[in-house]
Every structure is written in C-alpha cells, then in structure tokens.
mmCIF file of C-alpha atoms in Angstrom:
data_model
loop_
_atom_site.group_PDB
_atom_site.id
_atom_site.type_symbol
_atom_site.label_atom_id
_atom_site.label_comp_id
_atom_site.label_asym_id
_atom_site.label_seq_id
_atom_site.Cartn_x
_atom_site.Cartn_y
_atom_site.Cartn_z
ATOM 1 C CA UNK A 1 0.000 0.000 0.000
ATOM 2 C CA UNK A 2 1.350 3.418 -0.824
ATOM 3 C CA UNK A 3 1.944 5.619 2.030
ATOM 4 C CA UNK A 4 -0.497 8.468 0.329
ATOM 5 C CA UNK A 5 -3.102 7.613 -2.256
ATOM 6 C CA UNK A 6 -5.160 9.910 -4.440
ATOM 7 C CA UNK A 7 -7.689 9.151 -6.745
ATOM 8 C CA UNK A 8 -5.831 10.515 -9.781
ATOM 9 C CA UNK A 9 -8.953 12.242 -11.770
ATOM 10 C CA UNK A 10 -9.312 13.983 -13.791
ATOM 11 C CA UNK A 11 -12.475 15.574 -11.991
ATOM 12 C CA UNK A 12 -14.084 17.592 -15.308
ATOM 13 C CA UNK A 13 -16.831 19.861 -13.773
ATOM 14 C CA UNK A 14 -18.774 23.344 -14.599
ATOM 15 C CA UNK A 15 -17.662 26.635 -13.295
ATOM 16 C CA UNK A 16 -20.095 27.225 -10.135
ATOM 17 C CA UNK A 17 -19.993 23.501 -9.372
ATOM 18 C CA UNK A 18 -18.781 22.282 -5.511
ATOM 19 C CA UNK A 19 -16.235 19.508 -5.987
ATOM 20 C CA UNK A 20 -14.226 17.205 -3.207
ATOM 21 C CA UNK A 21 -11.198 15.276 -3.408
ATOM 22 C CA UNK A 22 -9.893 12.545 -0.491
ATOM 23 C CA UNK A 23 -6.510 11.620 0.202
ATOM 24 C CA UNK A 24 -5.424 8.392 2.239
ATOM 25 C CA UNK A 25 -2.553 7.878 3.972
ATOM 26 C CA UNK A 26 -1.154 4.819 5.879
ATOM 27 C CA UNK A 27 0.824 6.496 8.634
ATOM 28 C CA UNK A 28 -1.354 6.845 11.773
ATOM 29 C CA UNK A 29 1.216 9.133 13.661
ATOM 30 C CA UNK A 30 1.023 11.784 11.053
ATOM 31 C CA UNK A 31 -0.183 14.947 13.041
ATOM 32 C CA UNK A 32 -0.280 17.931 10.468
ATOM 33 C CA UNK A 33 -1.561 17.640 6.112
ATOM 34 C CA UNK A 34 -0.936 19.360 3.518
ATOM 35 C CA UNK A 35 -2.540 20.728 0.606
ATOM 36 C CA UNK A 36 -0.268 21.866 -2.629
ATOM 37 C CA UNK A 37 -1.889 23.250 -5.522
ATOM 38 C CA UNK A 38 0.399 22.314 -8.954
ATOM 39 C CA UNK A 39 -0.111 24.381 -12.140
ATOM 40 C CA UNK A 40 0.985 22.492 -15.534
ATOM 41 C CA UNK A 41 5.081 22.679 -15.721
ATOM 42 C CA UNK A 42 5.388 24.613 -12.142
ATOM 43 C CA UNK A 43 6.388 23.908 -8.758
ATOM 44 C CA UNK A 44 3.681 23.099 -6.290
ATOM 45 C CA UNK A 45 2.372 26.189 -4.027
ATOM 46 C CA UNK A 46 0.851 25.434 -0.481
ATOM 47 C CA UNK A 47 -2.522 25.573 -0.239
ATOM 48 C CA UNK A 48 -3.829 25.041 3.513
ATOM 49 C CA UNK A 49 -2.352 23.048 6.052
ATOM 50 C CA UNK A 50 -4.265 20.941 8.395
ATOM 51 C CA UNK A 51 -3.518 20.690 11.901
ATOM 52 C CA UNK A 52 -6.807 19.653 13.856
ATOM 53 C CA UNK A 53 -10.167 18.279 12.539
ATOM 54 C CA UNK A 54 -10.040 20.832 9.338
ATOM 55 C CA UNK A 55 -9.147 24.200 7.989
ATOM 56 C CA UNK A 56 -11.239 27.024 5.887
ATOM 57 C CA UNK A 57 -10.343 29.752 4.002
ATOM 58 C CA UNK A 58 -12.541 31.231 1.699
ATOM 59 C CA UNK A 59 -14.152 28.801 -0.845
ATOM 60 C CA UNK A 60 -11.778 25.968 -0.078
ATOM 61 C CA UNK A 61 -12.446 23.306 3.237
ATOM 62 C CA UNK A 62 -9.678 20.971 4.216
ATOM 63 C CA UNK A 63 -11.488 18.371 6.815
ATOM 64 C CA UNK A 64 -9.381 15.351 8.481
ATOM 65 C CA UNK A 65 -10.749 12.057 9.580
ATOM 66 C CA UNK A 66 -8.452 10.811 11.791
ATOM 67 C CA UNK A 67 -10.496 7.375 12.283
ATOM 68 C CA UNK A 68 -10.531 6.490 8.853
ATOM 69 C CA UNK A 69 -7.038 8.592 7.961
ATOM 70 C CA UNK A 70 -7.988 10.565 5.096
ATOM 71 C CA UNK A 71 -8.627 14.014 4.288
ATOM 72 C CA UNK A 72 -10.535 15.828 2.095
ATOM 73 C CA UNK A 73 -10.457 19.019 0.441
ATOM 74 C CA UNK A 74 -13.675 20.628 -0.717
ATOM 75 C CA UNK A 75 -13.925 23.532 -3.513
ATOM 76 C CA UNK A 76 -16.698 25.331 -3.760
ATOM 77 C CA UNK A 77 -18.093 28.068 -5.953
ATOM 78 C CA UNK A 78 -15.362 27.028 -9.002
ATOM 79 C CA UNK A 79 -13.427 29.117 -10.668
ATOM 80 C CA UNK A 80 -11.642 28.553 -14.147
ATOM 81 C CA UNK A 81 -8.984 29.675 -12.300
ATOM 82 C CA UNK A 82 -9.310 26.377 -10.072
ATOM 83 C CA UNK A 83 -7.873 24.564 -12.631
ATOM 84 C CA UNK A 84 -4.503 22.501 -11.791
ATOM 85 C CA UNK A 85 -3.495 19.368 -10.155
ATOM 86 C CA UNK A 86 -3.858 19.511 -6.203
ATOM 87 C CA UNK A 87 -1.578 17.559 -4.402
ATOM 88 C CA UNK A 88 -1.819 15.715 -1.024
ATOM 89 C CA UNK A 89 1.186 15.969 1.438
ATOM 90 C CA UNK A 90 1.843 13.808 4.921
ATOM 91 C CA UNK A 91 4.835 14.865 6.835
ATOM 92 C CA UNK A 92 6.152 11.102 7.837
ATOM 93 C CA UNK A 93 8.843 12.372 10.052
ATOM 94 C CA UNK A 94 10.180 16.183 10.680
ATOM 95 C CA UNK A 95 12.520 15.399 7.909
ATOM 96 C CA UNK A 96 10.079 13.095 5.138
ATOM 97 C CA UNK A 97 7.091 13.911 3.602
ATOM 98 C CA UNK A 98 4.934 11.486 1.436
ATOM 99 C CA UNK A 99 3.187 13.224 -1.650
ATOM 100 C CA UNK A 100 0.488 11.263 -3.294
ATOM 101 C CA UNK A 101 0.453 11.159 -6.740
ATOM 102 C CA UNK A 102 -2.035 14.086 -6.985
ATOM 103 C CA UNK A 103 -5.421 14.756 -8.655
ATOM 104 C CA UNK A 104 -6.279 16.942 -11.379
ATOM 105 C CA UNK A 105 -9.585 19.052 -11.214
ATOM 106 C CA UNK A 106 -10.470 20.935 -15.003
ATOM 107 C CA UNK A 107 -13.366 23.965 -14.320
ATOM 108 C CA UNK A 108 -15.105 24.186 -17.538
ATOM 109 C CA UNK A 109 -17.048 27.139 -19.035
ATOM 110 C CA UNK B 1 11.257 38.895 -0.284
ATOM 111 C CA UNK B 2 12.142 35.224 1.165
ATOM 112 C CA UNK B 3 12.276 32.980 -0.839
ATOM 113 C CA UNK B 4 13.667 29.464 -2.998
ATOM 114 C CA UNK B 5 16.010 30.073 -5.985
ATOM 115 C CA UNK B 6 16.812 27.499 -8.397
ATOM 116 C CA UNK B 7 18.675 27.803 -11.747
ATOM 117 C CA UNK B 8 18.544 27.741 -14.423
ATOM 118 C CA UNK B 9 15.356 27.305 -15.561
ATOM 119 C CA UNK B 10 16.015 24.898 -18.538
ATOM 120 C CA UNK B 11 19.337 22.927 -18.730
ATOM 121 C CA UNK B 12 19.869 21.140 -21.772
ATOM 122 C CA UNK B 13 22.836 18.211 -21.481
ATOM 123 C CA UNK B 14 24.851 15.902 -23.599
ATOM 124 C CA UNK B 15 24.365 12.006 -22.608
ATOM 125 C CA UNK B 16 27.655 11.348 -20.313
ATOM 126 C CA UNK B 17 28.385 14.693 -18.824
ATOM 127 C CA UNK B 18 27.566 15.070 -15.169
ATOM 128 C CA UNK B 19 25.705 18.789 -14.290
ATOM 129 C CA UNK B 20 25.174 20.800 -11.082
ATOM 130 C CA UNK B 21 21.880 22.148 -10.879
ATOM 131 C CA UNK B 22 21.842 25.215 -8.284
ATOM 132 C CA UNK B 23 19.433 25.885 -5.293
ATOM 133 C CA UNK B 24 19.494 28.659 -3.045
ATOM 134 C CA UNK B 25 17.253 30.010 0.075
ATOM 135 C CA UNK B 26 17.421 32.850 2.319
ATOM 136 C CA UNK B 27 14.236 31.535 4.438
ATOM 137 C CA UNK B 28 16.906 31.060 7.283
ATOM 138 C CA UNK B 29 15.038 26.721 6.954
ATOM 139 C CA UNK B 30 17.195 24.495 8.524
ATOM 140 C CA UNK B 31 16.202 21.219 5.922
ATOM 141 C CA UNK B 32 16.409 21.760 2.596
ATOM 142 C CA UNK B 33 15.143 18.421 -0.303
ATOM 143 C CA UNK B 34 15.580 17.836 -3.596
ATOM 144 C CA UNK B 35 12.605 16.082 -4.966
ATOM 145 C CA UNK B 36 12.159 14.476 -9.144
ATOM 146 C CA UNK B 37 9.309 14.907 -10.809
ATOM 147 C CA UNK B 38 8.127 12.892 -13.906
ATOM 148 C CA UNK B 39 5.426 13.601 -16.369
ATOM 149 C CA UNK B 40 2.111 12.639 -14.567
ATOM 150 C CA UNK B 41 3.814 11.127 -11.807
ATOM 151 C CA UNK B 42 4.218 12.269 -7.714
ATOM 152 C CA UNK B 43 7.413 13.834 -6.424
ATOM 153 C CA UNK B 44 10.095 11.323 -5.674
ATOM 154 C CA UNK B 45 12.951 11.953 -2.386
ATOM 155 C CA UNK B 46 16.457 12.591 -4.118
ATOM 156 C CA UNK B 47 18.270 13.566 -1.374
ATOM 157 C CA UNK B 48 17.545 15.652 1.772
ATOM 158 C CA UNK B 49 19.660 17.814 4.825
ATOM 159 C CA UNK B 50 18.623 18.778 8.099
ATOM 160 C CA UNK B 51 21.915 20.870 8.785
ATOM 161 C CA UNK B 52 24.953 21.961 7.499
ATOM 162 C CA UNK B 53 27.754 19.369 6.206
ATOM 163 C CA UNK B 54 24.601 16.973 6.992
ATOM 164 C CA UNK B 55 22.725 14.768 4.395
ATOM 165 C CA UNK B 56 20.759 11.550 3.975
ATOM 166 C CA UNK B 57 19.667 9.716 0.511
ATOM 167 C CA UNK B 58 16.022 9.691 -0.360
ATOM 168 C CA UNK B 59 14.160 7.290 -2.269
ATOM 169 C CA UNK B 60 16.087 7.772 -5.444
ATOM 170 C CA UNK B 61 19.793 8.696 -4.254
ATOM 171 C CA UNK B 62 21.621 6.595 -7.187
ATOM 172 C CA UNK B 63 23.224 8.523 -9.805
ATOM 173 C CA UNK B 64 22.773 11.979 -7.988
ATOM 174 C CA UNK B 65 25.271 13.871 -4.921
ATOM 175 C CA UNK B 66 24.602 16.675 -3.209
ATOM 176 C CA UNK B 67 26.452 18.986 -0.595
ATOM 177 C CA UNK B 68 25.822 21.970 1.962
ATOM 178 C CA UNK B 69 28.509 23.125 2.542
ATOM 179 C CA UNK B 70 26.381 26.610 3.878
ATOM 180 C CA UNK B 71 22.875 26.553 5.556
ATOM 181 C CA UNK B 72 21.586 28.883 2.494
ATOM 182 C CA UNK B 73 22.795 26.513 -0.436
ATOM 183 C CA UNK B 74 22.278 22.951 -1.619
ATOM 184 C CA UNK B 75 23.510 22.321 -4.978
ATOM 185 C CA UNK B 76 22.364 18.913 -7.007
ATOM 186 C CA UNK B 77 24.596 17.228 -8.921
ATOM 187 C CA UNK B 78 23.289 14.839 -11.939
ATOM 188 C CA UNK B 79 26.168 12.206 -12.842
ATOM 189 C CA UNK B 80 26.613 10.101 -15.725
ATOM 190 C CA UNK B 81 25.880 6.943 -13.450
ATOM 191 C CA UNK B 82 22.102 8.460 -13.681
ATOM 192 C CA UNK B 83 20.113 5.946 -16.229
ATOM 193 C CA UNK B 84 16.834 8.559 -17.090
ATOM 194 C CA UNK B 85 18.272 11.966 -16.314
ATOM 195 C CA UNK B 86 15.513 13.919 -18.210
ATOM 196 C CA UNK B 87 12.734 14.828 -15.417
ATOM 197 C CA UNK B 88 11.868 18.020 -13.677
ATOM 198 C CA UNK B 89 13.630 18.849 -10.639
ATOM 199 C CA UNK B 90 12.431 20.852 -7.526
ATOM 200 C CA UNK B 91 14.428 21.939 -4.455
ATOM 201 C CA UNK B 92 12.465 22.789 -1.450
ATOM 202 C CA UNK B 93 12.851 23.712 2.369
ATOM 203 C CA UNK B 94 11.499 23.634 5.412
ATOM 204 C CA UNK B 95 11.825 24.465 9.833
ATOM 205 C CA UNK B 96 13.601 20.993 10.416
ATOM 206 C CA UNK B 97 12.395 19.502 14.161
ATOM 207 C CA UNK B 98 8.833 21.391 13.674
ATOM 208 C CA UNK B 99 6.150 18.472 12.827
ATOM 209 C CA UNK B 100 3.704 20.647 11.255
ATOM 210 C CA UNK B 101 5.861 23.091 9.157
ATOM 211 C CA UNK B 102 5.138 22.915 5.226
ATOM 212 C CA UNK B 103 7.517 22.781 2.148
ATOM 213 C CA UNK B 104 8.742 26.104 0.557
ATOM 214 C CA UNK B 105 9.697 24.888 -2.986
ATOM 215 C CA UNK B 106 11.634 26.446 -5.386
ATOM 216 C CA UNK B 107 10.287 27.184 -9.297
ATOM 217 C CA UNK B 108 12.136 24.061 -10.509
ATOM 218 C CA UNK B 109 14.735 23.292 -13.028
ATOM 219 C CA UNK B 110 14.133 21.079 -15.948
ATOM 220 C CA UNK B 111 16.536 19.136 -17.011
ATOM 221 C CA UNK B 112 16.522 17.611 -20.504
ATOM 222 C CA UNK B 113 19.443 14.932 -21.382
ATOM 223 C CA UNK B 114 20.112 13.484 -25.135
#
C-alpha cells in the first residue's frame, strides 16, 4: 500500500460547481496535512495546512478524519482559475514527507 | 522577499556529462530536499539535509550527490551513473524539528538529457 493515495482524476466539472477530493494515507502518527496546488510545468504552491479536525479559508475546506485517515479538500463556488493538479502531502517524520500522486480538477465554461 | 532560488530554468545536457543544478534560500530553513518529478507522476525523495555538512539519501539517491557546505545553499549534482536523467527537478525547504511546518519549494529546473 502506498503511504499516500489519491484518486488521480481527472475531476471535469462546470464553473459554479462544488467539488471534493480525499486523500489516504497509511501512517497513523502523522499529526499535520498538507494541501499543494500544482499548475501544468510549475512547482507546487501550499494551499492550507491541516492541523486539527479541518481548515477554511474562503471557498476551499480541508477536513481530516483521523479514524478512517484521510482528508478531504472541498472547492466550492469554481473558478476557471481552479484549474490545476492539487496535491496531497503527509509529513512522515520532521525530515520526510509522502506526496500522493495528486489529482487533477479541469473547471469548464 | 524570502524565498527558494533554483537555476537555471532549462538545462539542456549531452548524454555522459555530469551537471550541477543550483538551489538557493534565504528563508533562514534548517532542511532543505531535492525532490524528481516525472510527467504525470508524484514527487520522488532525491536527497535531503537537516543541517549543514549533513545529508541523507532519499528514495532515489543513485546517480545523484549533493552537498551543503552553507545553511543557504544545496547544490544537485546529476552524474553520468544516472540511467533517465531527463525529469523536472524541484528543491524545497522547510523548519527541520517542527512536525507541522510545510515545504517552501523552489520554481524548478528542468533538465533535458540526449
């Protein structure tokens, strides 16, 4: 089993639309997530970090489920601009992270 | 502004010839990673250092070195031992000892060999 798994997409939906992506991960000890937004042929960019049960800021929702180790990030209200591959990061150690293999989310018009 | 500096942007290479790919921060991070990225595929460990004159092989060590020699600099080196040099690579950084501190990465080099 990898140590982060994401469902790889792509996830092809309207401008508007509300759309949610999981991530697993295999490490039960990992405290703090990450999520990395990756535009085609650039580095990745940090996103939110999760901490706790979940983080918000503005039309993005990070939740964790410690129980059933995944989390989730939730877009709502699209954008065009939305467009990339988002990228699911688990700090394994304070020197290790995993990255899953990321998913890719296209906002059509 | 702080920030991760890699260069060049595009390095073009001769089959054979080793090259030093360059990757500088003034975040004042004590870890600093090089990570390979392949089309459609997830960032792979190179090689990573928690503190100076200090470094430990990732995932995909063979065929690469590395130093830091200072805490700002950590310079990749691509041998000739390296079978599929062609990828994109990213330096990054982080607080070392802080569980919950992200990655800072760098805008990448990519690396084409022929």
């Amino acid at each position: 089993r990898k140590e982060v798994e994401q469902d790889p997409g792509p996830f092809n939906v309207p401008e508007g639309a509300t759309v949610a992506f999981n991530c697993t991960y295999s490490n039960s000890a990992s405290q703090s997530f990450f999520w990395y937004r990756q535009d085609c042929r650039k580095e990745p960019k940090l996103l939110m970090s999760v901490y706790s049960s979940g983080n918000e800021d503005g039309r993005f929702t990070a939740q964790l489920n410690r129980a059933s180790q995944y989390i989730s990030l939730l877009i709502r209200d699209s954008k065009l601009s939305d467009s990339a591959t988002y990228l699911c990061v688990v700090p394994y150690n304070f020197n290790k992270f995993y990255f899953g293999s990321g998913t890719k989310l296209n906002v059509k018009p | 502004d702080g920030g991760i500096t890699q260069s060049p942007k595009y390095l073009f290479r001769k089959e054979g010839q080793n090259v030093t790919l360059s990757c500088e921060q003034n975040l004042n991070h004590d870890a600093m990673y090089w990570y390979r990225q392949d089309p459609g595929q997830g960032l792979r460990l190179i090689y990573y250092s928690q503190i100076v004159n200090d470094f430990q092989k990732g995932d995909i060590a063979e065929g690469y070195s590395v130093s830091r020699e200072k805490k700002e600099s950590f310079p990749l080196t691509v041998t000739s031992a390296q079978k599929n040099p062609t990828a994109f690579y990213l330096c990054a950084s982080s607080i070392a000892r802080l569980d919950n501190s992200p990655l800072h990465f760098g805008n990448g080099t990519r690396l084409t060999v022929t």
